[in-house]
Amino acid sequence: MGQRRMSSRKGSAASDEEDLFSTAAAELRARRPLRSGRLRQIASDPQNPALAQQELQAYLARHPDDADALSLLAQISARLGRRSEALSLWRRCLELAPDFAGARFDLANLLVQLNKFGEALAETERLLGEDDGNPLFRRLKANILGMIGEDAPSLAIYEGLAANNPPQAEFWLSYGHALRAVGQQAKSIAAYRKALEFRPSCGLAYWSLAHLKTFRFDDADIPAMQDQLKRADISADDRVTLQFALGKAHEDRGSYEHSFEHYAKANAAMRLRIDYNIEGVASGVARNKAVFTPEFLKSRSGAGCPAPDPIFVLGLPRSGTTLVEQILSSHSAIEGTAELPYIPALAAQLAEDQGDGRRTDTLDVLGKLEPPALAALGEEYLESARLHRKLGRPFFIDKKPRNFLHIGLIHLILPNAKIIDVRRHPVACCLSTFKSYFSSAHPRLAELGQFYRHYVELMAHFDRVLPGRVHRIVYETLVADPEGEVRRLFDYLELPFEERCLRFYETERAVRTPSAEQVRRPIYTDALDNWRHYEPWLGPLIKSLGSALTCYPEVPEDLR
């Protein structure tokens, strides 16, 4: 919320795996070269997509069954954010030319973006039926399988890609991620090390090692990372991830000043690539408070899909949501799935589909929907989530922290779903975010504090207008009194307490978040005050948090 990814120019040295995938992509396009001179002319100038769209529409008015033109127009529509249009165009294209592999590959990738994983997998299987060795197709299938919780076949594909393409760092990196998700830490470390053998500048491999919270870099790693940073030809992404990894390496050695220096440099570089608008976050909170009034909520009482299946675990990133998810997943009636994308996707869909081709405010649209439409959205969510439910248990978890931005939507479409808000000490939570590499938002320290305040304000609003609807867990209280807090949690869920939920670290399931290793160990308290090591450099954060810090864990009056 509030950020836009800016383009970044990579270093001049292209990695081996980029060459491999570029070659595979070029071969895919070469299978069906453009025969029309007019289409080649339009495709040769990618700098003005709006003009290209107009020219392709005019061309298709004269040649409506030209599959190449349909595919080109679909590519342009996707670039312009008109994904529904692109979807229809590629489907029409493939009706006319079912052997058009490049268009089918583009369609499969778009279906992934649209969270239509079952359809994407079917299209990918068709591609592999014609070319089962294509690394693009194999990687796409492995990604999709991982997204829907099919961990064993996904891991097998990654293992095969790594074995069949040993000099490729990217394959070993993906293999390491898959191993980490299923808890095979030693093998994942070996895979990340293998990636570094083939590409020593692979910052993401170093960060992936740092990301293993129980891993410690050896004495040779720090100078090796520093040597890579001295190179002028490494990519911007490698440079940033190396800085994050060095931050963790120095932190583990107790060198907190050097650690903070590297974290700060990494965040500053990322912040230059993000157009982050904290005012947009404030505006979003104000809009929620204006729309979700007691009167409006009363008028929609009884609306939505009545199914009680979902349990939403939300809050801020790095607040303890993965720990709560693991505790819940240890219960015999509850299945852990993943950070499902469907609630944000529904919010985006409302803005796109109801706006006559223009982006509208999701809350404006939501406020006008009648009960049958709200129920249909709830059913759509449940149908999308069904693909991730493997165990036949009556309840499942959707653990996506920033779903707190969509509590109003969740309540309207799924009024019987449970909502759990996990809250952590504001400085510890914000600093942990500051120390973590995300490919998108990297606000400044002061902006992190402001965002935390907006989160507290929004949650306080829903506590007021929907009393008792959201169950709150304070992370520090959970750590201090696990059994008491877990019993209160299951009282809220109206489920019997089970002792094995206190032995959550014994539960075997894939975990793909930064806390994957931590939730495979018993709860520990030694990290609660780690943020104080960095306190000399956290002035902007502490100042911006203001009353949200001084009153924690209570909600200050100025945010009620």
Coordinates of C-alpha atoms in Angstrom, one line a residue:
M1 CA 0.0 0.0 0.0
G2 CA 1.5 3.3 -1.0
Q3 CA 4.4 2.1 -3.1
R4 CA 5.3 1.7 -6.7
R5 CA 8.3 -0.2 -8.0
M6 CA 10.7 1.9 -10.1
S7 CA 12.8 0.4 -12.8
S8 CA 16.4 -0.2 -12.1
R9 CA 19.3 -0.7 -14.4
K10 CA 21.3 -3.9 -13.7
G11 CA 25.1 -4.1 -13.9
S12 CA 26.8 -4.9 -17.2
A13 CA 27.7 -8.5 -16.3
A14 CA 24.9 -10.8 -17.3
S15 CA 24.6 -14.0 -15.2
D16 CA 24.8 -17.4 -16.8
E17 CA 21.2 -18.2 -15.8
E18 CA 20.0 -15.0 -17.4
D19 CA 21.7 -16.1 -20.6
L20 CA 20.1 -19.5 -20.4
F21 CA 16.6 -18.2 -19.9
S22 CA 17.1 -15.4 -22.4
T23 CA 18.2 -18.1 -24.9
A24 CA 15.2 -20.2 -24.1
A25 CA 12.8 -17.3 -24.5
A26 CA 14.4 -16.3 -27.8
E27 CA 14.0 -19.8 -29.1
L28 CA 10.4 -19.8 -28.0
R29 CA 9.7 -16.6 -29.9
A30 CA 11.6 -17.8 -33.0
R31 CA 9.2 -20.7 -33.4
R32 CA 6.6 -18.3 -34.7
P33 CA 8.2 -15.2 -36.3
L34 CA 6.0 -12.4 -37.3
R35 CA 5.1 -12.7 -41.0
S36 CA 3.3 -9.4 -41.4
G37 CA 5.5 -6.5 -42.1
R38 CA 3.0 -4.1 -40.5
L39 CA 3.1 -6.2 -37.3
R40 CA 6.9 -6.3 -37.3
Q41 CA 6.8 -2.5 -37.6
I42 CA 4.4 -2.1 -34.7
A43 CA 6.4 -4.5 -32.5
S44 CA 9.7 -2.8 -33.3
D45 CA 8.8 0.3 -31.2
P46 CA 7.9 -0.8 -27.6
Q47 CA 8.3 2.7 -26.1
N48 CA 4.7 3.9 -26.8
P49 CA 2.3 1.1 -25.7
A50 CA -0.8 3.3 -26.0
L51 CA 0.0 4.1 -29.6
A52 CA 0.8 0.5 -30.4
Q53 CA -2.5 -0.5 -28.8
Q54 CA -4.4 1.8 -31.2
E55 CA -2.5 0.6 -34.2
L56 CA -3.1 -3.1 -33.3
Q57 CA -6.8 -2.4 -32.7
A58 CA -7.0 -0.8 -36.2
Y59 CA -5.1 -3.8 -37.7
L60 CA -7.4 -6.3 -36.0
A61 CA -10.5 -4.4 -37.3
R62 CA -9.3 -5.5 -40.8
H63 CA -7.8 -8.8 -39.7
P64 CA -9.9 -10.1 -36.7
D65 CA -8.5 -13.6 -36.9
D66 CA -4.8 -12.8 -36.9
A67 CA -3.4 -14.7 -34.0
D68 CA -0.1 -12.8 -34.0
A69 CA -1.9 -9.5 -33.8
L70 CA -4.1 -10.8 -30.9
S71 CA -1.0 -12.0 -29.0
L72 CA 0.8 -8.6 -29.5
L73 CA -2.3 -6.7 -28.4
A74 CA -2.5 -9.0 -25.3
Q75 CA 1.1 -8.2 -24.4
I76 CA 0.4 -4.5 -24.7
S77 CA -2.8 -4.8 -22.6
A78 CA -0.9 -6.7 -19.9
R79 CA 1.8 -3.9 -19.9
L80 CA -1.0 -1.3 -19.5
G81 CA -2.5 -3.2 -16.5
R82 CA -5.5 -4.3 -18.4
R83 CA -5.2 -7.9 -17.5
S84 CA -8.7 -9.0 -18.1
E85 CA -8.5 -7.7 -21.6
A86 CA -5.2 -9.5 -22.1
L87 CA -6.7 -12.8 -20.8
S88 CA -9.5 -12.7 -23.3
L89 CA -7.1 -11.8 -26.2
W90 CA -4.7 -14.7 -25.5
R91 CA -7.6 -17.1 -25.2
R92 CA -9.0 -16.0 -28.5
C93 CA -5.5 -16.2 -30.0
L94 CA -5.1 -19.8 -28.9
E95 CA -8.5 -20.8 -30.2
L96 CA -7.2 -19.7 -33.6
A97 CA -3.6 -21.1 -33.2
P98 CA -3.5 -23.8 -30.5
D99 CA 0.1 -24.6 -31.3
F100 CA 1.3 -21.0 -30.6
A101 CA 3.6 -21.9 -27.7
G102 CA 4.8 -18.4 -27.0
A103 CA 1.2 -17.1 -26.5
R104 CA 0.4 -20.1 -24.3
F105 CA 3.4 -19.4 -22.1
D106 CA 2.4 -15.8 -21.8
L107 CA -1.1 -16.9 -20.9
A108 CA 0.1 -19.2 -18.2
N109 CA 2.2 -16.5 -16.7
L110 CA -0.8 -14.1 -16.7
L111 CA -3.0 -16.7 -15.1
V112 CA -0.4 -17.0 -12.3
Q113 CA -0.6 -13.2 -11.9
L114 CA -4.3 -13.5 -11.7
N115 CA -4.0 -16.2 -9.0
K116 CA -5.7 -18.7 -11.3
F117 CA -3.2 -21.4 -10.4
G118 CA -5.2 -24.5 -11.6
E119 CA -5.7 -23.0 -15.1
A120 CA -2.1 -21.9 -15.2
L121 CA -0.9 -25.4 -14.3
A122 CA -3.1 -26.9 -17.0
E123 CA -1.6 -24.6 -19.6
T124 CA 1.9 -25.3 -18.4
E125 CA 1.3 -29.1 -18.6
R126 CA 0.2 -28.6 -22.2
L127 CA 3.4 -26.8 -23.0
L128 CA 5.5 -29.5 -21.3
G129 CA 3.7 -32.1 -23.3
E130 CA 5.2 -30.6 -26.4
D131 CA 8.6 -29.7 -24.9
D132 CA 9.3 -31.4 -21.6
G133 CA 12.9 -30.2 -21.3
N134 CA 12.2 -26.5 -21.7
P135 CA 13.7 -24.8 -18.5
L136 CA 11.1 -22.0 -18.8
F137 CA 8.2 -24.4 -18.7
R138 CA 9.7 -26.6 -16.0
R139 CA 10.5 -23.6 -13.7
L140 CA 7.0 -22.2 -14.2
K141 CA 5.4 -25.6 -13.2
A142 CA 7.6 -25.8 -10.1
N143 CA 6.7 -22.3 -9.1
I144 CA 2.9 -23.0 -9.5
L145 CA 3.2 -26.3 -7.6
G146 CA 4.9 -24.5 -4.8
M147 CA 2.2 -21.8 -4.7
I148 CA -0.5 -24.4 -4.2
G149 CA 1.3 -26.4 -1.6
E150 CA 2.4 -29.3 -3.8
D151 CA 5.8 -29.3 -2.2
A152 CA 7.2 -32.7 -3.1
P153 CA 6.7 -32.5 -6.9
S154 CA 7.8 -28.9 -6.9
L155 CA 11.0 -29.8 -5.0
A156 CA 11.6 -32.7 -7.4
I157 CA 11.5 -30.4 -10.4
Y158 CA 13.9 -27.9 -8.8
E159 CA 16.2 -30.8 -7.9
G160 CA 16.1 -31.9 -11.5
L161 CA 16.8 -28.4 -12.9
A162 CA 19.8 -28.1 -10.6
A163 CA 21.1 -31.5 -11.5
N164 CA 20.6 -31.1 -15.3
N165 CA 22.0 -27.5 -15.4
P166 CA 24.8 -27.7 -12.8
P167 CA 26.6 -24.4 -13.7
Q168 CA 23.4 -22.4 -13.3
A169 CA 23.3 -20.5 -10.0
E170 CA 19.6 -19.6 -10.4
F171 CA 18.6 -23.3 -10.4
W172 CA 20.5 -24.0 -7.2
L173 CA 19.0 -20.9 -5.6
S174 CA 15.4 -22.1 -6.4
Y175 CA 16.3 -25.6 -5.2
G176 CA 17.6 -24.1 -2.0
H177 CA 14.3 -22.2 -1.5
A178 CA 12.3 -25.3 -2.0
L179 CA 14.4 -27.3 0.4
R180 CA 14.1 -24.6 3.0
A181 CA 10.3 -24.5 2.8
V182 CA 10.1 -28.2 3.7
G183 CA 12.6 -27.9 6.6
Q184 CA 15.7 -29.5 5.0
Q185 CA 18.0 -26.8 6.2
A186 CA 21.3 -28.6 5.8
K187 CA 20.5 -29.4 2.1
S188 CA 19.3 -25.8 1.5
I189 CA 22.5 -24.4 2.9
A190 CA 24.5 -26.7 0.5
A191 CA 22.3 -25.5 -2.4
Y192 CA 22.9 -21.9 -1.6
R193 CA 26.6 -22.5 -1.3
K194 CA 26.5 -24.2 -4.7
A195 CA 24.9 -21.2 -6.2
L196 CA 27.8 -19.1 -4.9
E197 CA 30.3 -21.4 -6.4
F198 CA 28.9 -20.7 -9.9
R199 CA 28.2 -17.0 -9.3
P200 CA 30.1 -15.5 -6.4
S201 CA 28.3 -12.2 -6.7
C202 CA 24.9 -13.8 -6.1
G203 CA 23.7 -11.6 -3.4
L204 CA 20.4 -13.4 -3.1
A205 CA 22.2 -16.6 -2.2
Y206 CA 24.0 -14.8 0.6
W207 CA 20.8 -13.2 1.8
S208 CA 19.0 -16.5 1.7
L209 CA 21.7 -17.9 4.0
A210 CA 21.3 -14.9 6.3
H211 CA 17.5 -15.5 6.1
L212 CA 18.0 -18.8 7.8
K213 CA 17.7 -17.3 11.2
T214 CA 19.7 -20.1 12.9
F215 CA 22.5 -19.9 10.3
R216 CA 25.8 -18.1 11.1
F217 CA 28.3 -16.9 8.4
D218 CA 31.9 -18.2 8.8
D219 CA 35.0 -16.1 8.9
A220 CA 35.6 -16.3 5.2
D221 CA 32.1 -15.1 4.2
I222 CA 32.4 -11.4 5.3
P223 CA 35.5 -10.6 3.2
A224 CA 34.1 -12.6 0.3
M225 CA 30.9 -10.4 0.4
Q226 CA 33.0 -7.2 0.8
D227 CA 35.1 -8.2 -2.2
Q228 CA 32.0 -8.6 -4.4
L229 CA 30.7 -5.2 -3.3
K230 CA 34.0 -3.7 -4.6
R231 CA 33.1 -4.8 -8.1
A232 CA 31.6 -2.2 -10.5
D233 CA 29.8 -4.8 -12.7
I234 CA 27.5 -6.5 -10.2
S235 CA 23.7 -5.9 -10.5
A236 CA 21.8 -3.4 -8.3
D237 CA 19.9 -6.3 -6.8
D238 CA 23.1 -8.2 -5.9
R239 CA 24.5 -5.1 -4.3
V240 CA 21.4 -4.6 -2.1
T241 CA 21.1 -8.2 -1.0
L242 CA 24.8 -8.3 -0.2
Q243 CA 24.4 -5.3 2.0
F244 CA 21.5 -7.0 3.8
A245 CA 23.5 -10.2 4.3
L246 CA 26.5 -8.2 5.6
G247 CA 24.1 -6.5 8.1
K248 CA 23.1 -9.9 9.4
A249 CA 26.7 -11.2 9.5
H250 CA 27.9 -8.3 11.6
E251 CA 24.8 -8.5 13.8
D252 CA 25.6 -12.1 14.6
R253 CA 29.1 -11.0 15.7
G254 CA 27.8 -8.3 17.9
S255 CA 29.2 -5.5 15.7
Y256 CA 25.9 -3.5 15.8
E257 CA 27.3 -0.2 14.4
H258 CA 28.7 -1.9 11.3
S259 CA 25.5 -4.0 11.1
F260 CA 23.3 -1.0 11.1
E261 CA 25.5 0.8 8.5
H262 CA 24.9 -2.1 6.0
Y263 CA 21.2 -2.3 6.7
A264 CA 20.9 1.5 6.3
K265 CA 22.7 1.4 3.0
A266 CA 20.6 -1.4 1.7
N267 CA 17.4 0.3 2.7
A268 CA 18.5 3.6 1.2
A269 CA 19.3 2.0 -2.1
M270 CA 15.9 0.2 -2.1
R271 CA 14.1 3.4 -1.1
L272 CA 15.4 5.2 -4.2
R273 CA 13.7 2.5 -6.3
I274 CA 10.4 2.8 -4.6
D275 CA 7.9 5.7 -5.0
Y276 CA 6.5 5.3 -1.5
N277 CA 3.6 7.5 -0.4
I278 CA 2.9 7.4 3.3
E279 CA 0.2 10.0 2.8
G280 CA -1.6 7.4 0.7
V281 CA -1.6 5.0 3.7
A282 CA -3.1 7.7 5.9
S283 CA -5.8 8.4 3.2
G284 CA -6.6 4.7 3.0
V285 CA -7.1 4.5 6.8
A286 CA -9.4 7.6 6.7
R287 CA -11.4 6.1 3.9
N288 CA -11.9 2.9 5.8
K289 CA -13.1 4.8 8.8
A290 CA -15.5 6.8 6.7
V291 CA -17.0 3.8 4.9
F292 CA -17.2 1.3 7.7
T293 CA -19.4 3.1 10.1
P294 CA -21.7 1.3 12.6
E295 CA -24.7 2.3 10.5
F296 CA -23.3 0.9 7.3
L297 CA -22.2 -2.3 9.0
K298 CA -25.6 -2.7 10.6
S299 CA -27.2 -2.3 7.1
R300 CA -25.1 -5.2 5.8
S301 CA -25.8 -7.5 8.8
G302 CA -26.5 -11.1 7.6
A303 CA -24.9 -10.4 4.2
G304 CA -21.9 -12.4 2.8
C305 CA -21.1 -16.1 2.6
P306 CA -21.9 -17.8 5.9
A307 CA -19.1 -20.4 5.7
P308 CA -16.9 -20.3 8.9
D309 CA -13.9 -22.1 7.2
P310 CA -11.3 -19.3 7.0
I311 CA -9.1 -18.1 9.9
F312 CA -7.3 -15.0 8.9
V313 CA -4.0 -14.3 10.7
L314 CA -2.9 -10.7 10.1
G315 CA -0.9 -7.8 11.5
L316 CA 2.3 -6.2 10.4
P317 CA 5.2 -8.2 8.8
R318 CA 7.6 -9.6 11.4
S319 CA 5.1 -9.4 14.2
G320 CA 4.8 -13.2 15.0
T321 CA 2.1 -14.2 12.5
T322 CA 4.1 -17.2 11.4
L323 CA 4.3 -18.5 15.0
V324 CA 0.6 -18.1 15.5
E325 CA 0.0 -19.9 12.2
Q326 CA 2.2 -22.8 13.2
I327 CA 0.4 -23.1 16.6
L328 CA -3.0 -23.1 14.8
S329 CA -1.8 -25.6 12.2
S330 CA -1.0 -28.1 14.9
H331 CA -4.7 -28.4 15.8
S332 CA -6.5 -31.4 14.4
A333 CA -9.3 -29.3 12.9
I334 CA -7.2 -26.6 11.3
E335 CA -5.0 -26.7 8.1
G336 CA -2.2 -24.3 7.4
T337 CA -2.0 -23.2 3.8
A338 CA 0.1 -20.2 2.9
E339 CA 0.0 -16.4 2.5
L340 CA -3.0 -16.6 0.1
P341 CA -3.2 -13.8 -2.4
Y342 CA -7.0 -13.9 -2.8
I343 CA -8.2 -11.1 -0.5
P344 CA -6.0 -8.4 -2.0
A345 CA -6.8 -9.8 -5.5
L346 CA -10.6 -9.4 -4.8
A347 CA -10.0 -5.8 -3.6
A348 CA -8.1 -5.1 -6.8
Q349 CA -10.8 -6.9 -8.9
L350 CA -13.5 -4.6 -7.5
A351 CA -11.6 -1.5 -8.6
E352 CA -10.8 -2.9 -12.0
D353 CA -14.0 -4.6 -13.0
Q354 CA -16.5 -2.0 -11.7
G355 CA -14.7 1.0 -13.2
D356 CA -15.6 0.9 -16.9
G357 CA -12.0 0.6 -17.8
R358 CA -10.9 3.1 -15.2
R359 CA -9.4 2.4 -11.8
T360 CA -11.9 3.3 -9.0
D361 CA -11.7 3.2 -5.3
T362 CA -12.3 -0.3 -4.0
L363 CA -14.1 1.0 -0.9
D364 CA -16.5 3.1 -3.0
V365 CA -17.4 0.0 -5.0
L366 CA -17.6 -2.2 -1.9
G367 CA -19.9 0.3 -0.2
K368 CA -22.4 0.0 -3.0
L369 CA -22.6 -3.8 -3.3
E370 CA -25.8 -5.5 -2.3
P371 CA -25.8 -8.7 -0.1
P372 CA -26.0 -11.2 -3.0
A373 CA -22.9 -9.7 -4.5
L374 CA -21.1 -9.8 -1.2
A375 CA -22.0 -13.5 -0.8
A376 CA -20.8 -14.2 -4.3
L377 CA -17.4 -12.7 -3.4
G378 CA -17.1 -14.8 -0.3
E379 CA -17.9 -17.9 -2.4
E380 CA -15.3 -16.9 -5.0
Y381 CA -12.7 -16.6 -2.2
L382 CA -13.5 -20.0 -0.9
E383 CA -13.4 -21.6 -4.3
S384 CA -10.0 -20.1 -5.0
A385 CA -8.7 -21.2 -1.6
R386 CA -9.9 -24.8 -2.2
L387 CA -6.9 -25.6 -4.3
H388 CA -4.6 -25.1 -1.2
R389 CA -6.7 -27.3 1.1
K390 CA -5.2 -30.8 1.1
L391 CA -6.2 -32.4 4.4
G392 CA -10.0 -32.2 4.5
R393 CA -10.0 -30.3 7.8
P394 CA -13.0 -28.0 8.5
F395 CA -10.9 -24.9 9.0
F396 CA -7.9 -23.4 7.2
I397 CA -5.6 -20.5 7.8
D398 CA -5.0 -17.5 5.5
K399 CA -1.9 -15.9 7.0
K400 CA -1.2 -12.8 5.1
P401 CA -0.1 -10.0 7.4
R402 CA -1.3 -7.0 5.4
N403 CA -4.8 -8.3 5.1
F404 CA -5.3 -6.0 8.0
L405 CA -5.9 -3.4 5.3
H406 CA -8.9 -5.4 4.1
I407 CA -10.7 -6.3 7.4
G408 CA -13.8 -4.5 6.2
L409 CA -13.9 -6.5 3.0
I410 CA -13.3 -9.8 4.9
H411 CA -16.1 -9.0 7.4
L412 CA -18.6 -8.2 4.6
I413 CA -18.0 -11.2 2.4
L414 CA -17.2 -13.8 5.1
P415 CA -19.0 -12.7 8.3
N416 CA -18.3 -15.9 10.2
A417 CA -14.6 -16.1 9.4
K418 CA -12.3 -15.6 12.4
I419 CA -9.8 -12.8 12.4
I420 CA -6.6 -12.8 14.5
D421 CA -4.4 -9.7 14.8
V422 CA -0.9 -10.4 16.0
R423 CA 0.8 -7.3 17.5
R424 CA 4.5 -6.9 18.5
H425 CA 6.5 -4.2 20.2
P426 CA 6.6 -1.3 17.7
V427 CA 10.3 -0.8 17.7
A428 CA 11.1 -4.5 17.5
C429 CA 8.6 -5.0 14.7
C430 CA 9.6 -2.0 12.6
L431 CA 13.3 -2.7 13.1
S432 CA 12.9 -6.3 12.1
T433 CA 11.2 -5.1 8.9
F434 CA 14.0 -2.7 8.3
K435 CA 16.5 -5.5 8.5
S436 CA 14.7 -7.8 6.1
Y437 CA 14.9 -7.8 2.3
F438 CA 11.7 -7.4 0.5
S439 CA 11.5 -6.9 -3.3
S440 CA 9.0 -4.1 -3.0
A441 CA 8.4 -1.6 -0.1
H442 CA 11.4 -0.4 1.9
P443 CA 10.1 2.7 3.8
R444 CA 12.5 4.9 5.8
L445 CA 12.7 4.4 9.5
A446 CA 10.4 7.4 10.2
E447 CA 7.9 6.0 7.6
L448 CA 7.9 2.6 9.2
G449 CA 6.9 4.3 12.5
Q450 CA 4.2 6.3 10.8
F451 CA 2.9 3.1 9.1
Y452 CA 2.8 1.3 12.5
R453 CA 0.7 4.2 13.9
H454 CA -1.7 3.9 10.9
Y455 CA -2.1 0.2 11.5
V456 CA -2.9 0.7 15.2
E457 CA -5.4 3.4 14.3
L458 CA -7.2 1.2 11.7
M459 CA -7.4 -1.7 14.0
A460 CA -8.7 0.5 16.8
H461 CA -11.5 1.6 14.5
F462 CA -12.6 -1.9 13.8
D463 CA -12.4 -2.8 17.5
R464 CA -14.8 0.0 18.1
V465 CA -17.3 -0.6 15.2
L466 CA -17.1 -4.4 15.4
P467 CA -16.4 -5.2 19.1
G468 CA -15.1 -8.7 19.6
R469 CA -14.8 -9.4 15.9
V470 CA -11.0 -9.4 16.0
H471 CA -9.0 -11.4 18.5
R472 CA -5.7 -9.8 19.4
I473 CA -2.5 -11.6 20.4
V474 CA 0.3 -9.5 21.9
Y475 CA 3.5 -11.3 20.9
E476 CA 5.4 -10.6 24.1
T477 CA 2.4 -12.0 26.2
L478 CA 2.4 -15.1 24.0
V479 CA 6.1 -15.7 24.6
A480 CA 5.7 -15.1 28.4
D481 CA 2.6 -17.3 28.8
P482 CA 2.2 -19.6 25.8
E483 CA -0.4 -22.0 27.3
G484 CA -2.6 -19.2 28.7
E485 CA -2.6 -17.3 25.4
V486 CA -3.1 -20.4 23.3
R487 CA -6.1 -21.4 25.5
R488 CA -7.6 -18.0 25.1
L489 CA -7.0 -18.2 21.3
F490 CA -9.0 -21.5 21.0
D491 CA -11.7 -20.1 23.2
Y492 CA -12.1 -17.3 20.6
L493 CA -12.1 -19.9 17.8
E494 CA -14.7 -22.0 19.7
L495 CA -12.5 -25.1 19.4
P496 CA -11.2 -27.4 22.1
F497 CA -7.6 -26.8 23.3
E498 CA -5.1 -29.5 22.2
E499 CA -1.8 -30.0 24.0
R500 CA 0.0 -30.6 20.8
C501 CA -0.5 -27.0 19.8
L502 CA 2.1 -26.1 22.5
R503 CA 4.4 -28.5 20.7
F504 CA 3.9 -26.7 17.4
Y505 CA 7.6 -27.1 16.5
E506 CA 7.0 -30.8 16.0
T507 CA 4.4 -30.1 13.3
E508 CA 5.7 -30.9 9.8
R509 CA 4.5 -28.6 7.1
A510 CA 6.0 -26.3 4.5
V511 CA 6.8 -22.8 5.7
R512 CA 7.9 -20.1 3.3
T513 CA 8.2 -17.0 5.5
P514 CA 11.3 -15.5 7.1
S515 CA 10.4 -17.2 10.4
A516 CA 10.5 -20.7 8.9
E517 CA 13.4 -21.9 11.1
Q518 CA 12.1 -20.1 14.3
V519 CA 8.8 -21.9 14.3
R520 CA 10.5 -25.3 14.1
R521 CA 11.9 -24.6 17.6
P522 CA 10.2 -24.1 21.0
I523 CA 9.3 -20.5 21.9
Y524 CA 12.3 -18.6 23.2
T525 CA 12.6 -15.2 24.9
D526 CA 16.2 -14.1 24.3
A527 CA 15.4 -12.0 21.2
L528 CA 12.6 -9.8 22.7
D529 CA 14.9 -6.9 23.4
N530 CA 17.4 -7.3 20.6
W531 CA 16.3 -4.0 19.2
R532 CA 18.0 -2.2 22.0
H533 CA 21.4 -3.0 20.5
Y534 CA 20.4 -0.6 17.7
E535 CA 18.8 2.0 19.8
P536 CA 21.5 4.7 19.3
W537 CA 20.5 4.9 15.5
L538 CA 16.7 4.6 15.9
G539 CA 15.9 8.2 16.7
P540 CA 13.7 8.8 13.6
L541 CA 11.8 5.6 14.2
I542 CA 11.2 6.2 17.9
K543 CA 10.1 9.8 17.3
S544 CA 7.7 8.9 14.6
L545 CA 6.1 6.1 16.7
G546 CA 5.3 8.6 19.4
S547 CA 2.4 7.5 21.6
A548 CA 2.1 4.1 19.8
L549 CA 5.4 3.3 21.5
T550 CA 4.9 5.0 24.9
C551 CA 1.5 3.4 25.4
Y552 CA 2.2 0.0 24.0
P553 CA 0.5 -2.5 24.2
E554 CA -2.4 -0.2 24.9
V555 CA -3.9 2.0 22.2
P556 CA -3.2 5.7 22.8
E557 CA -6.1 8.1 22.9
D558 CA -5.0 10.0 19.8
L559 CA -5.3 6.8 17.7
R560 CA -8.7 5.7 19.0

